[in-house]
Short mmCIF file of C-alpha atoms in Angstrom, two decimals:
data_model
loop_
_atom_site.label_atom_id
_atom_site.label_comp_id
_atom_site.label_asym_id
_atom_site.label_seq_id
_atom_site.Cartn_x
_atom_site.Cartn_y
_atom_site.Cartn_z
CA UNK A 1 -2.49 -12.96 21.02
CA UNK A 2 -0.45 -10.91 23.32
CA UNK A 3 -1.69 -8.05 24.81
CA UNK A 4 0.20 -4.57 24.31
CA UNK A 5 3.66 -4.57 26.31
CA UNK A 6 3.33 -8.07 27.27
CA UNK A 7 6.30 -9.98 26.90
CA UNK A 8 7.03 -12.17 24.05
CA UNK A 9 10.33 -14.17 25.30
CA UNK A 10 12.70 -11.15 26.45
CA UNK A 11 11.09 -8.46 24.32
CA UNK A 12 7.67 -6.64 24.41
CA UNK A 13 5.27 -6.61 21.55
CA UNK A 14 5.55 -2.92 21.46
CA UNK A 15 9.38 -3.13 21.23
CA UNK A 16 8.87 -5.78 18.49
CA UNK A 17 6.63 -3.21 16.47
CA UNK A 18 9.00 -0.07 17.23
CA UNK A 19 12.22 -2.29 16.10
CA UNK A 20 10.25 -3.13 13.03
CA UNK A 21 9.13 0.32 12.00
CA UNK A 22 12.40 1.75 12.69
CA UNK A 23 14.05 -0.97 10.19
CA UNK A 24 11.35 -0.15 7.49
CA UNK A 25 12.34 3.63 8.16
CA UNK A 26 16.03 3.29 7.69
CA UNK A 27 15.31 0.85 4.64
CA UNK A 28 12.96 3.20 2.84
CA UNK A 29 15.28 6.30 3.71
CA UNK A 30 18.29 4.66 2.20
CA UNK A 31 19.12 5.78 -1.39
CA UNK A 32 20.07 1.97 -2.32
CA UNK A 33 16.68 0.82 -2.28
CA UNK A 34 15.16 3.02 -4.93
CA UNK A 35 18.21 1.53 -7.41
CA UNK A 36 18.24 -1.84 -6.96
CA UNK A 37 14.88 -2.69 -5.19
CA UNK A 38 16.58 -4.75 -2.39
CA UNK A 39 14.00 -5.64 0.48
CA UNK A 40 14.06 -6.46 3.90
CA UNK A 41 15.60 -10.01 3.70
CA UNK A 42 14.04 -12.95 2.43
CA UNK A 43 13.09 -14.62 5.96
CA UNK A 44 11.93 -11.46 7.01
CA UNK A 45 9.72 -10.73 3.98
CA UNK A 46 8.27 -14.08 3.95
CA UNK A 47 7.35 -13.62 7.55
CA UNK A 48 5.24 -10.58 7.31
CA UNK A 49 3.52 -11.82 3.70
CA UNK A 50 1.82 -14.58 5.45
CA UNK A 51 0.37 -11.69 7.80
CA UNK A 52 -1.35 -9.96 4.85
CA UNK A 53 -2.05 -10.25 1.44
CA UNK A 54 0.76 -10.27 -1.16
CA UNK A 55 0.55 -9.64 -5.33
CA UNK A 56 2.76 -12.17 -7.19
CA UNK A 57 3.79 -12.09 -10.78
CA UNK A 58 3.31 -15.48 -12.31
CA UNK A 59 5.56 -15.75 -15.30
CA UNK A 60 4.13 -18.43 -17.47
CA UNK A 61 6.15 -19.47 -20.55
CA UNK A 62 4.29 -21.13 -23.25
CA UNK A 63 5.50 -22.61 -26.40
CA UNK A 64 4.23 -24.47 -29.09
CA UNK A 65 6.47 -27.86 -29.49
CA UNK A 66 7.66 -28.09 -33.24
CA UNK A 67 7.34 -31.62 -32.96
CA UNK A 68 4.25 -32.47 -31.91
CA UNK A 69 2.26 -29.07 -32.20
CA UNK A 70 0.89 -28.77 -28.88
CA UNK A 71 1.41 -26.27 -26.45
CA UNK A 72 4.29 -26.55 -23.52
CA UNK A 73 4.82 -24.82 -20.41
CA UNK A 74 8.10 -24.21 -18.72
CA UNK A 75 8.13 -25.60 -15.30
CA UNK A 76 10.74 -25.86 -12.21
CA UNK A 77 10.83 -27.96 -9.47
CA UNK A 78 10.88 -26.42 -5.89
CA UNK A 79 13.70 -27.18 -3.58
CA UNK A 80 13.51 -28.61 -0.45
CA UNK A 81 13.86 -25.66 1.76
CA UNK A 82 11.22 -23.90 -0.22
CA UNK A 83 7.33 -23.57 0.18
CA UNK A 84 5.62 -26.51 -1.80
CA UNK A 85 9.15 -28.54 -1.71
CA UNK A 86 9.46 -30.63 -4.31
CA UNK A 87 6.46 -29.94 -6.55
CA UNK A 88 6.59 -28.35 -10.19
CA UNK A 89 5.29 -24.63 -10.85
CA UNK A 90 5.90 -21.88 -13.17
CA UNK A 91 8.33 -19.63 -11.83
CA UNK A 92 7.38 -16.30 -9.91
CA UNK A 93 7.73 -13.87 -7.30
CA UNK A 94 6.13 -11.54 -4.97
CA UNK A 95 6.30 -7.79 -5.84
CA UNK A 96 8.58 -5.97 -3.93
CA UNK A 97 8.15 -2.28 -2.56
CA UNK A 98 8.39 0.30 -5.58
CA UNK A 99 8.40 -2.37 -8.13
CA UNK A 100 6.88 -2.50 -11.32
CA UNK A 101 6.25 -5.39 -13.38
CA UNK A 102 9.26 -4.89 -15.62
CA UNK A 103 11.26 -4.85 -12.45
CA UNK A 104 10.04 -8.51 -11.14
CA UNK A 105 10.68 -9.65 -14.86
CA UNK A 106 14.10 -8.67 -14.76
CA UNK A 107 14.49 -10.22 -11.21
CA UNK A 108 12.93 -13.48 -12.50
CA UNK A 109 15.20 -13.68 -15.54
CA UNK A 110 18.38 -13.31 -13.00
CA UNK A 111 17.17 -15.55 -10.40
CA UNK A 112 14.81 -17.83 -11.67
CA UNK A 113 15.10 -18.75 -15.22
CA UNK A 114 18.69 -17.54 -15.78
CA UNK A 115 17.61 -16.46 -19.41
CA UNK A 116 16.33 -13.48 -20.95
CA UNK A 117 12.63 -12.92 -20.89
CA UNK A 118 10.33 -10.79 -23.23
CA UNK A 119 6.91 -9.98 -21.96
CA UNK A 120 4.32 -7.24 -22.62
CA UNK A 121 3.92 -7.16 -18.89
CA UNK A 122 -0.07 -7.32 -19.24
CA UNK A 123 -1.89 -9.43 -16.77
CA UNK A 124 -4.29 -11.46 -18.76
CA UNK A 125 -5.72 -12.92 -15.40
CA UNK A 126 -6.00 -12.38 -11.40
CA UNK A 127 -6.67 -14.92 -8.91
CA UNK A 128 -7.02 -14.35 -5.41
CA UNK A 129 -5.42 -17.70 -3.85
CA UNK A 130 -5.06 -18.97 0.13
CA UNK A 131 -1.60 -20.51 -0.42
CA UNK A 132 1.02 -21.97 1.81
CA UNK A 133 2.78 -18.85 1.63
CA UNK A 134 -0.02 -16.66 2.81
CA UNK A 135 -3.08 -14.57 0.76
CA UNK A 136 -1.75 -13.93 -2.86
CA UNK A 137 -3.20 -11.93 -5.41
CA UNK A 138 -1.60 -13.99 -8.10
CA UNK A 139 -1.34 -12.06 -11.22
CA UNK A 140 -0.67 -14.30 -14.72
CA UNK A 141 1.79 -12.91 -17.24
CA UNK A 142 2.88 -14.66 -20.11
CA UNK A 143 6.43 -14.34 -20.81
CA UNK A 144 9.00 -15.77 -23.73
CA UNK A 145 12.42 -17.32 -22.88
CA UNK A 146 14.95 -16.07 -25.01
CA UNK A 147 17.62 -18.72 -25.18
CA UNK A 148 17.95 -21.92 -23.23
CA UNK A 149 16.55 -21.51 -19.32
CA UNK A 150 18.24 -22.95 -16.21
CA UNK A 151 16.82 -25.55 -13.74
CA UNK A 152 13.84 -26.63 -15.25
CA UNK A 153 11.78 -28.41 -17.71
CA UNK A 154 9.16 -27.93 -20.58
CA UNK A 155 5.92 -29.99 -19.78
CA UNK A 156 3.06 -30.68 -22.44
CA UNK A 157 0.56 -28.73 -21.19
CA UNK A 158 -2.04 -31.80 -21.22
CA UNK A 159 0.36 -33.73 -19.48
CA UNK A 160 1.78 -32.15 -16.45
CA UNK A 161 3.56 -33.81 -13.55
CA UNK A 162 1.07 -35.16 -10.97
CA UNK A 163 2.97 -33.18 -8.39
CA UNK A 164 2.34 -29.72 -10.05
CA UNK A 165 1.42 -27.07 -7.51
CA UNK A 166 -2.52 -27.08 -7.12
CA UNK A 167 -3.18 -23.64 -7.86
CA UNK A 168 -0.79 -23.66 -11.02
CA UNK A 169 -2.56 -26.70 -12.56
CA UNK A 170 -6.23 -25.85 -11.93
CA UNK A 171 -5.63 -21.85 -12.39
CA UNK A 172 -2.48 -20.15 -13.56
CA UNK A 173 -1.75 -22.41 -16.65
CA UNK A 174 -5.00 -22.55 -18.06
CA UNK A 175 -5.24 -18.79 -17.96
CA UNK A 176 -1.96 -18.72 -19.64
CA UNK A 177 -2.96 -21.04 -22.44
CA UNK A 178 -6.61 -19.41 -22.73
CA UNK A 179 -4.50 -15.90 -23.78
CA UNK A 180 -1.44 -17.57 -25.31
CA UNK A 181 -0.96 -16.33 -28.95
CA UNK A 182 1.40 -18.04 -31.37
#
């Protein structure tokens, strides 16, 4: 690790810290962030998140299959440029500054499900996970999808695809199933 004032490329560690703190101050003082919960930029946010523990909203959509009577879970396949590329997962997101569960749920409606979601926003279970994106306090929320979601598939809970994100297979989905009520 570089010592204070040691050069990192063309800029010192102290200068990097100063610039970052100035950027955060500017962002916090703007009126924009209070209304739309914008953040510092995806790449910067993810880089910082890897250095600390983040809180995740794990949105688990479960339904009873009308034909089989068994439980299904809605999952999406991660894209090539995303962490856990090519694996299936329950959509979710990291809480941004000033966000409450209802705010994250609205963001997930727009960006992940592309459908209206209903939830009481009560966390049914927490897990502390050492993941590829850093340390996460994963908070499991059961959501209901209103209408037809986009970009995913319903899977039987007892027949998840082999390439399901491990933490979702072992922890997240079973926790949601335990607390699911028809």
